mmCIF file of N, CA and C in Angstrom:
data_model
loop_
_atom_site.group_PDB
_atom_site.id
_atom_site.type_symbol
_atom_site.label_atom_id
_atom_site.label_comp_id
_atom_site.label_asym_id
_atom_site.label_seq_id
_atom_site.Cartn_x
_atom_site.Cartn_y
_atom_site.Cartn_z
ATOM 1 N N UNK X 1 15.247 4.856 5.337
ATOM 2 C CA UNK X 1 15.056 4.750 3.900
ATOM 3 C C UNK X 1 14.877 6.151 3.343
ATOM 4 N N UNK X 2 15.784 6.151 2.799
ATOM 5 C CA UNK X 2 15.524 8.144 1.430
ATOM 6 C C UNK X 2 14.940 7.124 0.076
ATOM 7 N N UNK X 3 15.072 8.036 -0.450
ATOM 8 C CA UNK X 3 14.757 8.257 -2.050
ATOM 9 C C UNK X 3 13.338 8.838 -2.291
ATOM 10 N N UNK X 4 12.899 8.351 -3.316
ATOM 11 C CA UNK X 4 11.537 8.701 -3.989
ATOM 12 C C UNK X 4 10.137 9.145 -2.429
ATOM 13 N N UNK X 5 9.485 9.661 -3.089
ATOM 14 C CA UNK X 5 8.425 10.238 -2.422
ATOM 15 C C UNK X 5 7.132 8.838 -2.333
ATOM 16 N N UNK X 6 6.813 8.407 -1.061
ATOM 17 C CA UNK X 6 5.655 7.264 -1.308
ATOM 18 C C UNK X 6 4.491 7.638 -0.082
ATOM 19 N N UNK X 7 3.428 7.378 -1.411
ATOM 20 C CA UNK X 7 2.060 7.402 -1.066
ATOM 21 C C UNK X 7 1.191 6.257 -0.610
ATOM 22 N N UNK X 8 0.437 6.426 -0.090
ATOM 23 C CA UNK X 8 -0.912 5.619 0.481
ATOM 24 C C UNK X 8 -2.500 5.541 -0.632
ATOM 25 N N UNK X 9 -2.594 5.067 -1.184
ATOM 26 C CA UNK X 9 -3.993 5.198 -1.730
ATOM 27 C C UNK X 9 -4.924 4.678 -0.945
ATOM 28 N N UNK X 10 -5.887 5.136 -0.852
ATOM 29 C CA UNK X 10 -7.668 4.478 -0.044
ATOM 30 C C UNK X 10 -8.598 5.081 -0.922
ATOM 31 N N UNK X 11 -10.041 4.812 -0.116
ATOM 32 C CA UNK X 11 -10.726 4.906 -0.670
ATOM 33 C C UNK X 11 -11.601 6.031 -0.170
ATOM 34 N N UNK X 12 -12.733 6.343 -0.304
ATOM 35 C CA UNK X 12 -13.380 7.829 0.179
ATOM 36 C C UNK X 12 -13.793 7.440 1.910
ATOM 37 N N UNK X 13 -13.982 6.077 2.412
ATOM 38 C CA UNK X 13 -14.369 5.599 3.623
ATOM 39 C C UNK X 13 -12.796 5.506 4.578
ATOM 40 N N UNK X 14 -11.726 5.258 3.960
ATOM 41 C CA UNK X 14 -10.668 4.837 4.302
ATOM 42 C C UNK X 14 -9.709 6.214 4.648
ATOM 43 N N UNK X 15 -10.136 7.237 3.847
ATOM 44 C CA UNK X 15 -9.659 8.581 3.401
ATOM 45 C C UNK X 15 -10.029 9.346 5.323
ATOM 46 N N UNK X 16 -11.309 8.886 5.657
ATOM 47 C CA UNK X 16 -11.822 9.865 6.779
ATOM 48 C C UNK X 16 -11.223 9.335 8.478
ATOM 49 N N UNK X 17 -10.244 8.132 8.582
ATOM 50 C CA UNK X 17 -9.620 8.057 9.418
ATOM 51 C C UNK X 17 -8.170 8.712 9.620
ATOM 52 N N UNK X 18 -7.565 8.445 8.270
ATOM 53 C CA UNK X 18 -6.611 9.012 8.207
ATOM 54 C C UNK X 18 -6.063 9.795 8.028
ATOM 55 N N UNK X 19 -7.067 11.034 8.302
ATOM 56 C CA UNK X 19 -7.615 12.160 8.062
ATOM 57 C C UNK X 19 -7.445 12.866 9.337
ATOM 58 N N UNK X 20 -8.028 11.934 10.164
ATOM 59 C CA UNK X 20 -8.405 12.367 11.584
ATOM 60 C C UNK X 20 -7.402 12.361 12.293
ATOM 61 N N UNK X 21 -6.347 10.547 12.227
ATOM 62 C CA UNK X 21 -5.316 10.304 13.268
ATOM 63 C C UNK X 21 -3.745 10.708 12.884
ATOM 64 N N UNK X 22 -4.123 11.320 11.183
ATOM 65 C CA UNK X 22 -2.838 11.426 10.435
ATOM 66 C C UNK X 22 -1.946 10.233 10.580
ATOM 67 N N UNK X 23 -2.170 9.899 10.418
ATOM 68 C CA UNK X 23 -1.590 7.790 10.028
ATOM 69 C C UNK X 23 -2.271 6.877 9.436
ATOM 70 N N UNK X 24 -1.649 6.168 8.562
ATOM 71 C CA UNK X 24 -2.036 4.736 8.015
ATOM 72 C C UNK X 24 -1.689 3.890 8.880
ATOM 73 N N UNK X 25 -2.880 3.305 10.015
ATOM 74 C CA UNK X 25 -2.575 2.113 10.522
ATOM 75 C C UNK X 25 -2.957 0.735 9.469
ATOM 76 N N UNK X 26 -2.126 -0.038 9.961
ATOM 77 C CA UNK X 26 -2.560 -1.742 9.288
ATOM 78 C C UNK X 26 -3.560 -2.000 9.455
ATOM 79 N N UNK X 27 -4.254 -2.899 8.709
ATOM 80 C CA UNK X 27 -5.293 -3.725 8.222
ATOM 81 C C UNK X 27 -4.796 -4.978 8.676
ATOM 82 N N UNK X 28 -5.512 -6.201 9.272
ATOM 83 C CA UNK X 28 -5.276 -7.459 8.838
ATOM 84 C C UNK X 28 -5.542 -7.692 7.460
ATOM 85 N N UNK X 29 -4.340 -8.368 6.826
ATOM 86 C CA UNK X 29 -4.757 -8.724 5.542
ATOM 87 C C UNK X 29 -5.369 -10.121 5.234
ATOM 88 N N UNK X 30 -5.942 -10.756 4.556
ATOM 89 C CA UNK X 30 -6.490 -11.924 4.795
ATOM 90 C C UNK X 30 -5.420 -13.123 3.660
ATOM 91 N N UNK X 31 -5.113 -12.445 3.130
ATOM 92 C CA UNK X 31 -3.977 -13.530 2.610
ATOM 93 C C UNK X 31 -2.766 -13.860 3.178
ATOM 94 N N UNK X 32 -2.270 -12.233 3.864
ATOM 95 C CA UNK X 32 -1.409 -12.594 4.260
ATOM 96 C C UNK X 32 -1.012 -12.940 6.182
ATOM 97 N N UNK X 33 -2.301 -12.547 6.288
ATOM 98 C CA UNK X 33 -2.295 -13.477 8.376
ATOM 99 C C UNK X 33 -2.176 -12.571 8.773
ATOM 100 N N UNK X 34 -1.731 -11.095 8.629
ATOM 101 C CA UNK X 34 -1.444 -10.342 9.388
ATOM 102 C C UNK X 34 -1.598 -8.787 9.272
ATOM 103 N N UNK X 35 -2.191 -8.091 10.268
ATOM 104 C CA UNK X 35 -1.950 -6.941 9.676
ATOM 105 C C UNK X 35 -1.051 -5.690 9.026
ATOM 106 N N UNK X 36 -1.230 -4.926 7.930
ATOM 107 C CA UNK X 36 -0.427 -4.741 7.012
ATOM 108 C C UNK X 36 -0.997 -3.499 6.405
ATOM 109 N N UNK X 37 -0.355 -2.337 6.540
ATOM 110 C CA UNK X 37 -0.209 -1.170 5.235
ATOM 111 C C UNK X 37 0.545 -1.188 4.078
ATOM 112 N N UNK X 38 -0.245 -0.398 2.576
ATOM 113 C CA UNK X 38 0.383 -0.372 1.948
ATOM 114 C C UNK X 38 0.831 0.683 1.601
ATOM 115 N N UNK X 39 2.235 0.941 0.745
ATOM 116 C CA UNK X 39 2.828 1.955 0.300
ATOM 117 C C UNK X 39 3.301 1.723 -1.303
ATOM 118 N N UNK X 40 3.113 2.899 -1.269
ATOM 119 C CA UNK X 40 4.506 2.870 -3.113
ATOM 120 C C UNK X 40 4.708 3.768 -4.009
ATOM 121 N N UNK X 41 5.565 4.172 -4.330
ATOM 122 C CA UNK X 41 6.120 5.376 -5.238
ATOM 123 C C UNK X 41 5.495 5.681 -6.352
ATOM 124 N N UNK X 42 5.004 4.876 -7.336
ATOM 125 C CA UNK X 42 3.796 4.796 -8.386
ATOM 126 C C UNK X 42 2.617 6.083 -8.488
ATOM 127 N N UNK X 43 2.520 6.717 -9.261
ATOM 128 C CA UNK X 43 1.499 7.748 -9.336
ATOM 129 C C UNK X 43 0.282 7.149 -9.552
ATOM 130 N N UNK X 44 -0.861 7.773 -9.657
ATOM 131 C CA UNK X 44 -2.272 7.137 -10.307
ATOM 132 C C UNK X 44 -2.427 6.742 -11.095
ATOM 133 N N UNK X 45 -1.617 6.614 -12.234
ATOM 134 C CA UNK X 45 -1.759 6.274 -13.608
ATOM 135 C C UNK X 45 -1.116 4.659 -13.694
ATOM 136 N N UNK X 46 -0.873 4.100 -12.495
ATOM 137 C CA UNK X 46 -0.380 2.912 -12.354
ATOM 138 C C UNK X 46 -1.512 1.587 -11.447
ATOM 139 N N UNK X 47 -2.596 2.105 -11.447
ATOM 140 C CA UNK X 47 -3.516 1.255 -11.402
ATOM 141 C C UNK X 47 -3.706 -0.108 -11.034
ATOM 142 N N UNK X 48 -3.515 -0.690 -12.262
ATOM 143 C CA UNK X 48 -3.386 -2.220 -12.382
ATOM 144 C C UNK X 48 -2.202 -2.171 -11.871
ATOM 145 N N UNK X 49 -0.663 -1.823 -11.709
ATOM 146 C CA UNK X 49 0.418 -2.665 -11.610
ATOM 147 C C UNK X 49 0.037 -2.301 -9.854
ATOM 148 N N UNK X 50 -0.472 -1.353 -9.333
ATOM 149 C CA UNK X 50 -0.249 -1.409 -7.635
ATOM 150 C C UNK X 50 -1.419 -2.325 -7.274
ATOM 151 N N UNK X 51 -2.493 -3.218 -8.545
ATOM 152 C CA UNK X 51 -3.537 -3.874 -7.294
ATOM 153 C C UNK X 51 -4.708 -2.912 -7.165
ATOM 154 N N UNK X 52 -4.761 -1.948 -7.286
ATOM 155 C CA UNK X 52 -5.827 -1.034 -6.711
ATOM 156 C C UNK X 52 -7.155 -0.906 -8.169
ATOM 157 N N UNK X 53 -7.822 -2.388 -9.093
ATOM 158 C CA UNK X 53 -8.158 -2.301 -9.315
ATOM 159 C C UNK X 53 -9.983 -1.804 -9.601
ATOM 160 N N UNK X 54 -9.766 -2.492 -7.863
ATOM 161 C CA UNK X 54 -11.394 -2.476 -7.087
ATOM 162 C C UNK X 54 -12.603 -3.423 -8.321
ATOM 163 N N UNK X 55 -12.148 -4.586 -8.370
ATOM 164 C CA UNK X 55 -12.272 -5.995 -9.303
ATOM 165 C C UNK X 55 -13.057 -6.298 -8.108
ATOM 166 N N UNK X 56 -12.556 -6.666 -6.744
ATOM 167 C CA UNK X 56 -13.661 -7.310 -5.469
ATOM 168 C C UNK X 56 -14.311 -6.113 -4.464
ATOM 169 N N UNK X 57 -14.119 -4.984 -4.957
ATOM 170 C CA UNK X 57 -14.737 -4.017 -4.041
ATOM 171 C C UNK X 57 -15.427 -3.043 -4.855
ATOM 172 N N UNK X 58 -16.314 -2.582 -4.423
ATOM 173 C CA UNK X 58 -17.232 -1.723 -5.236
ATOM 174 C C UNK X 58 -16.574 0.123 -4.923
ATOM 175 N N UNK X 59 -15.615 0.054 -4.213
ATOM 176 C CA UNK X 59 -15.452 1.358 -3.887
ATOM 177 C C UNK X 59 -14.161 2.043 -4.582
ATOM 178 N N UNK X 60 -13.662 3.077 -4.819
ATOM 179 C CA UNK X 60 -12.348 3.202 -5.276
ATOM 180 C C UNK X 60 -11.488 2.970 -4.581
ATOM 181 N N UNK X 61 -10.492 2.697 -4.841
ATOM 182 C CA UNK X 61 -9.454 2.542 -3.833
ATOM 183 C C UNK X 61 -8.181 2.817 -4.013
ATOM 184 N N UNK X 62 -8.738 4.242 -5.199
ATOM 185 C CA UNK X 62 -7.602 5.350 -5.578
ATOM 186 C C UNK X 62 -7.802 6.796 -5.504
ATOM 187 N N UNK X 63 -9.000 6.794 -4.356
ATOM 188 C CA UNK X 63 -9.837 7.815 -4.799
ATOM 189 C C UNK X 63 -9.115 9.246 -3.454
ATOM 190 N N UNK X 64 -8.347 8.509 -2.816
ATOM 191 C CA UNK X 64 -7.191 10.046 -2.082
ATOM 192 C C UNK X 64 -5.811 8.930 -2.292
ATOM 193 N N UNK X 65 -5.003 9.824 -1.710
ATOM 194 C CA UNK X 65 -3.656 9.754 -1.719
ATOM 195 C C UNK X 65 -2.965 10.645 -0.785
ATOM 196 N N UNK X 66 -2.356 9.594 0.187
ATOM 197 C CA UNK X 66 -1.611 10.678 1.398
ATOM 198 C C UNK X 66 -0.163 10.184 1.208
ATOM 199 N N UNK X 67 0.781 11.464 1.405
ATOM 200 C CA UNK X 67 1.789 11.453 1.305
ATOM 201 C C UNK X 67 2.849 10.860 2.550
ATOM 202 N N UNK X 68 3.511 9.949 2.750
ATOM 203 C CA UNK X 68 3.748 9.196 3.651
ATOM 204 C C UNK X 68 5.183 10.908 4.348
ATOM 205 N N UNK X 69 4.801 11.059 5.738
ATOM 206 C CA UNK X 69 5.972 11.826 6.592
ATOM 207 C C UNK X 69 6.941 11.223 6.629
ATOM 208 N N UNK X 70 7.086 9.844 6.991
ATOM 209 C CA UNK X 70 8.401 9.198 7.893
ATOM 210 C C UNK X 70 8.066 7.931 7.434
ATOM 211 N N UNK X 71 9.423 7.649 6.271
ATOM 212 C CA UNK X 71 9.421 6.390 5.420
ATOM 213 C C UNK X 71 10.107 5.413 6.077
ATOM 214 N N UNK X 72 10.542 5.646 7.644
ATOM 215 C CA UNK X 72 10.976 4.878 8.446
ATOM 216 C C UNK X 72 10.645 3.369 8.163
ATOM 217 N N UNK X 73 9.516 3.223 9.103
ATOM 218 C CA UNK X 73 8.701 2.268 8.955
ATOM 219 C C UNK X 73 8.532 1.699 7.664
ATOM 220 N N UNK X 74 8.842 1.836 6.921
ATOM 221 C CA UNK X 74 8.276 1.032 5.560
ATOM 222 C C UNK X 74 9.414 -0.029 5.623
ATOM 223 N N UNK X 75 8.766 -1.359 5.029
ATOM 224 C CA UNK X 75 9.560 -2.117 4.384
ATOM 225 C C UNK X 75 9.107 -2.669 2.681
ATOM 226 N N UNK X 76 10.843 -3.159 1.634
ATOM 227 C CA UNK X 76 9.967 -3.338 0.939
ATOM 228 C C UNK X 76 9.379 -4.828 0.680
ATOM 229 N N UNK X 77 8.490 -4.464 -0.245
ATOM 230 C CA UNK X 77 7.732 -5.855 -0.608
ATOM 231 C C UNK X 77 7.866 -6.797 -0.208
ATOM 232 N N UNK X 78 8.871 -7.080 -1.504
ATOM 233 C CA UNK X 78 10.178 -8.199 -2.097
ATOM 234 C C UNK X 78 10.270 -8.621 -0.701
ATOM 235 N N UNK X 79 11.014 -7.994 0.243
ATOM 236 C CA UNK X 79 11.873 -8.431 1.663
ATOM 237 C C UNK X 79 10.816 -8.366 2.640
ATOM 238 N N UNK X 80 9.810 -7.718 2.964
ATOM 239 C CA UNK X 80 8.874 -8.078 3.546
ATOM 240 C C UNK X 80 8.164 -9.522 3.337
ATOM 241 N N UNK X 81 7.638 -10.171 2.050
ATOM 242 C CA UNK X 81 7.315 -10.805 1.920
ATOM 243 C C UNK X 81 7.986 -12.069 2.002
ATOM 244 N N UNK X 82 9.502 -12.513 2.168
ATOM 245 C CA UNK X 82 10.668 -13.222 2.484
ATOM 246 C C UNK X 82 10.314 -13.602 3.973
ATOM 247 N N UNK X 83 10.271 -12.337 4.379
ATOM 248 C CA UNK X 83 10.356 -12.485 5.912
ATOM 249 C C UNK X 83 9.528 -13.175 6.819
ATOM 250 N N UNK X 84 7.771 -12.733 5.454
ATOM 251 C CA UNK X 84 6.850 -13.809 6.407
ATOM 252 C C UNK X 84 6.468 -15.245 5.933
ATOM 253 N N UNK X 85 7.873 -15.424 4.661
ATOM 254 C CA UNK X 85 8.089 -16.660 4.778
ATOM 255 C C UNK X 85 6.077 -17.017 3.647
ATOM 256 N N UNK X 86 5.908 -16.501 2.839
ATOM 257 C CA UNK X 86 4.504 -16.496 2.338
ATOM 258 C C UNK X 86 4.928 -17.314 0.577
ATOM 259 N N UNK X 87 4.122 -18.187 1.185
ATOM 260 C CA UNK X 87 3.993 -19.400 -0.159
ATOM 261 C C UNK X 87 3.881 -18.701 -1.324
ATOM 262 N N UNK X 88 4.603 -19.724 -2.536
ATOM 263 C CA UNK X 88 4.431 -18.825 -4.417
ATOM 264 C C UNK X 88 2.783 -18.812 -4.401
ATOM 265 N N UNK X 89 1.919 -19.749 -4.063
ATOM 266 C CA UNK X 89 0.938 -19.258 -4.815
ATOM 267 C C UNK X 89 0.184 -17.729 -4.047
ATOM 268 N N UNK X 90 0.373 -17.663 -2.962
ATOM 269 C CA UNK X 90 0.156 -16.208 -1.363
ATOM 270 C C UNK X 90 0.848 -15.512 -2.691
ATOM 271 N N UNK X 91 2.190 -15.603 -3.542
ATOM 272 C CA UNK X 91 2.710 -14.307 -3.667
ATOM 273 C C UNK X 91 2.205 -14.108 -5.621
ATOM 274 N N UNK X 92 2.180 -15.017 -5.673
ATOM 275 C CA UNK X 92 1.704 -15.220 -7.267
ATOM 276 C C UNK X 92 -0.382 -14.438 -7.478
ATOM 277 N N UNK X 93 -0.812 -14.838 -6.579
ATOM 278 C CA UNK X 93 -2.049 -14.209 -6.425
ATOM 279 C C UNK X 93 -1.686 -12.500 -6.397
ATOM 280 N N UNK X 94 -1.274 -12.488 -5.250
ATOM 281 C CA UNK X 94 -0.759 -10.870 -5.109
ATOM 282 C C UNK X 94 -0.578 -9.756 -5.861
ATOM 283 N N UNK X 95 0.794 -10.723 -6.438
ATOM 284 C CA UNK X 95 1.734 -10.340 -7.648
ATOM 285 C C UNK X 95 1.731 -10.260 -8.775
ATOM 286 N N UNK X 96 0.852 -10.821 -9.302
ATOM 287 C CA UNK X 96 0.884 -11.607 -10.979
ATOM 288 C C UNK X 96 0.310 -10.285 -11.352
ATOM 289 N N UNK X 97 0.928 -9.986 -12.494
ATOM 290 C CA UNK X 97 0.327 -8.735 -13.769
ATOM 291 C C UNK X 97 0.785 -7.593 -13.184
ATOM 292 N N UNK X 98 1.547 -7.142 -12.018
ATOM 293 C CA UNK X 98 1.535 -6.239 -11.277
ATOM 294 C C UNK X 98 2.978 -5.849 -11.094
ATOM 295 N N UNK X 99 3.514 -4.655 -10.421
ATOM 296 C CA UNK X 99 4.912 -4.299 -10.396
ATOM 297 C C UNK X 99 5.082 -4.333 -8.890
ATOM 298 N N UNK X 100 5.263 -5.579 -8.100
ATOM 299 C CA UNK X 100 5.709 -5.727 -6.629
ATOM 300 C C UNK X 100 6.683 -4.825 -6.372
ATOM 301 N N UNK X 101 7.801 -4.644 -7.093
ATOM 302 C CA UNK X 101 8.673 -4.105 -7.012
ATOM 303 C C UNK X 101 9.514 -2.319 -6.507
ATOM 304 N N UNK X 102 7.474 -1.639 -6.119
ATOM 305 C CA UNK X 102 7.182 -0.456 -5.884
ATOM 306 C C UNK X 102 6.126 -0.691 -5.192
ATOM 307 N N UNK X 103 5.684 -1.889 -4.100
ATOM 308 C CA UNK X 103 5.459 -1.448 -3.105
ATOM 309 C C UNK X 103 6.569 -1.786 -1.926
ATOM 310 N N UNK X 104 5.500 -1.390 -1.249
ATOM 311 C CA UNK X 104 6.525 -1.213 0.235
ATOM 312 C C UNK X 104 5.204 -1.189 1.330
ATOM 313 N N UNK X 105 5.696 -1.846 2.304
ATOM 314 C CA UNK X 105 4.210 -2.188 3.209
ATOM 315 C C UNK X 105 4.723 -1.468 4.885
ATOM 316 N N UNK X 106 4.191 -1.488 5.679
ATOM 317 C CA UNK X 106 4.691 -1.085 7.131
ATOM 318 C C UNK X 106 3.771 -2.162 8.120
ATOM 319 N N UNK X 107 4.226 -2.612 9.156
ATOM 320 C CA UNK X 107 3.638 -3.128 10.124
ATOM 321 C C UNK X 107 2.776 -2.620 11.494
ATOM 322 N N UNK X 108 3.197 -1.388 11.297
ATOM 323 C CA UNK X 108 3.455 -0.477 12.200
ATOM 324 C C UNK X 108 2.341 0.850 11.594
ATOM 325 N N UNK X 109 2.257 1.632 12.175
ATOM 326 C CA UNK X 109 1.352 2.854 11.707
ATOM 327 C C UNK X 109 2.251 4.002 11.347
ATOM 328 N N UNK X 110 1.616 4.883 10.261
ATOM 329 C CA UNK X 110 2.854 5.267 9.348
ATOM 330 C C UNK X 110 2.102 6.933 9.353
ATOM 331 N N UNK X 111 3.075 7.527 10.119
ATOM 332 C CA UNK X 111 2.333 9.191 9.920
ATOM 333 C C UNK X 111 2.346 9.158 8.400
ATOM 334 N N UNK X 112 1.591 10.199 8.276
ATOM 335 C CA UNK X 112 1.564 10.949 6.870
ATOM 336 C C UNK X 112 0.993 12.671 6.589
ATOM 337 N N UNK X 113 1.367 13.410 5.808
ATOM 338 C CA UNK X 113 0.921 14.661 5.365
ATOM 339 C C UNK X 113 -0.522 14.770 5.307
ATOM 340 N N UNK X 114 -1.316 14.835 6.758
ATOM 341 C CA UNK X 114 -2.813 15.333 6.210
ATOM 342 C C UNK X 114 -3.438 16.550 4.924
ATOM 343 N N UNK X 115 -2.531 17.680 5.134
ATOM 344 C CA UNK X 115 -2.644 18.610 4.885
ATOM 345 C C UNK X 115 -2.668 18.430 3.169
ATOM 346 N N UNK X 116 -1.639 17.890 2.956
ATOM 347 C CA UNK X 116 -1.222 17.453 1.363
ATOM 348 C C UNK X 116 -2.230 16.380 0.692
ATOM 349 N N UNK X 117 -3.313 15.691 1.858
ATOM 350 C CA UNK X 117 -4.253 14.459 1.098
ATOM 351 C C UNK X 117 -4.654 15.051 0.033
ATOM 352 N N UNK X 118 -5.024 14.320 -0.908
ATOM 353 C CA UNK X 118 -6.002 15.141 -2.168
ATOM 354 C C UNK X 118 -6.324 13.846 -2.865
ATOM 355 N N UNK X 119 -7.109 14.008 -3.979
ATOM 356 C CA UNK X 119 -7.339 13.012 -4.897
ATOM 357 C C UNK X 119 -6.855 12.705 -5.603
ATOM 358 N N UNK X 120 -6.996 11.311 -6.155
ATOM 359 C CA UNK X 120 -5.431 10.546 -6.546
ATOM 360 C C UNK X 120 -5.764 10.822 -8.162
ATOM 361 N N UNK X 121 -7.152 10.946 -8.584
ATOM 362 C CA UNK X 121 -7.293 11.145 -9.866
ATOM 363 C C UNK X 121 -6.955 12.384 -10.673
#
């Protein structure tokens, strides 16, 4: 995959692993069964449409931003979410108010630019 440049947002707790191993490994996600990174081209000023409102978490979860090395691994959304076969209301929760359409998730652990982390604000 070329094109656009895509980032990782976390949070200041989330910021100090990936820091260390220079990769975004997956999370189990709990909606979706499995574990899962996220990605997406979107700058900070896109907030609400990536999800990263922190509505159920008290922490930011825009508060670094690492620049993804090797966009290999990424898949997007849209076709990721096909694949695991995840019910309208799994994608309507997700999705709703938001621009799916700029993320991109990995299954897999996703180097990234330590050097370049900084704050997303």
């Amino acid at each position: 995959m070329s094109g656009p440049t895509m980032w990782h947002y976390t949070c200041g707790h989330g910021a100090a692993g990936i820091q260390r191993d220079g990769m975004v490994k997956p999370h189990l996600h709990p909606l979706l069964g499995v574990p899962v990174a996220w990605f997406t081209d979107l700058g900070p000023a896109h907030r609400l449409e990536l999800g990263l409102t922190s509505d159920r978490l008290s922490c930011d979860r825009m508060e670094h931003r690492f620049t993804v090395a090797d966009v290999g691994p990424l898949q997007w959304w849209p076709k990721a979410a096909r694949l695991l076969r995840l019910s309208r209301p799994v994608r309507t929760e997700l999705e709703q108010g938001r621009l799916p359409a700029h993320w991109w998730v990995s299954f897999d652990p996703v180097p990234v630019l330590v050097a370049e982390a900084r704050e997303a604000s």
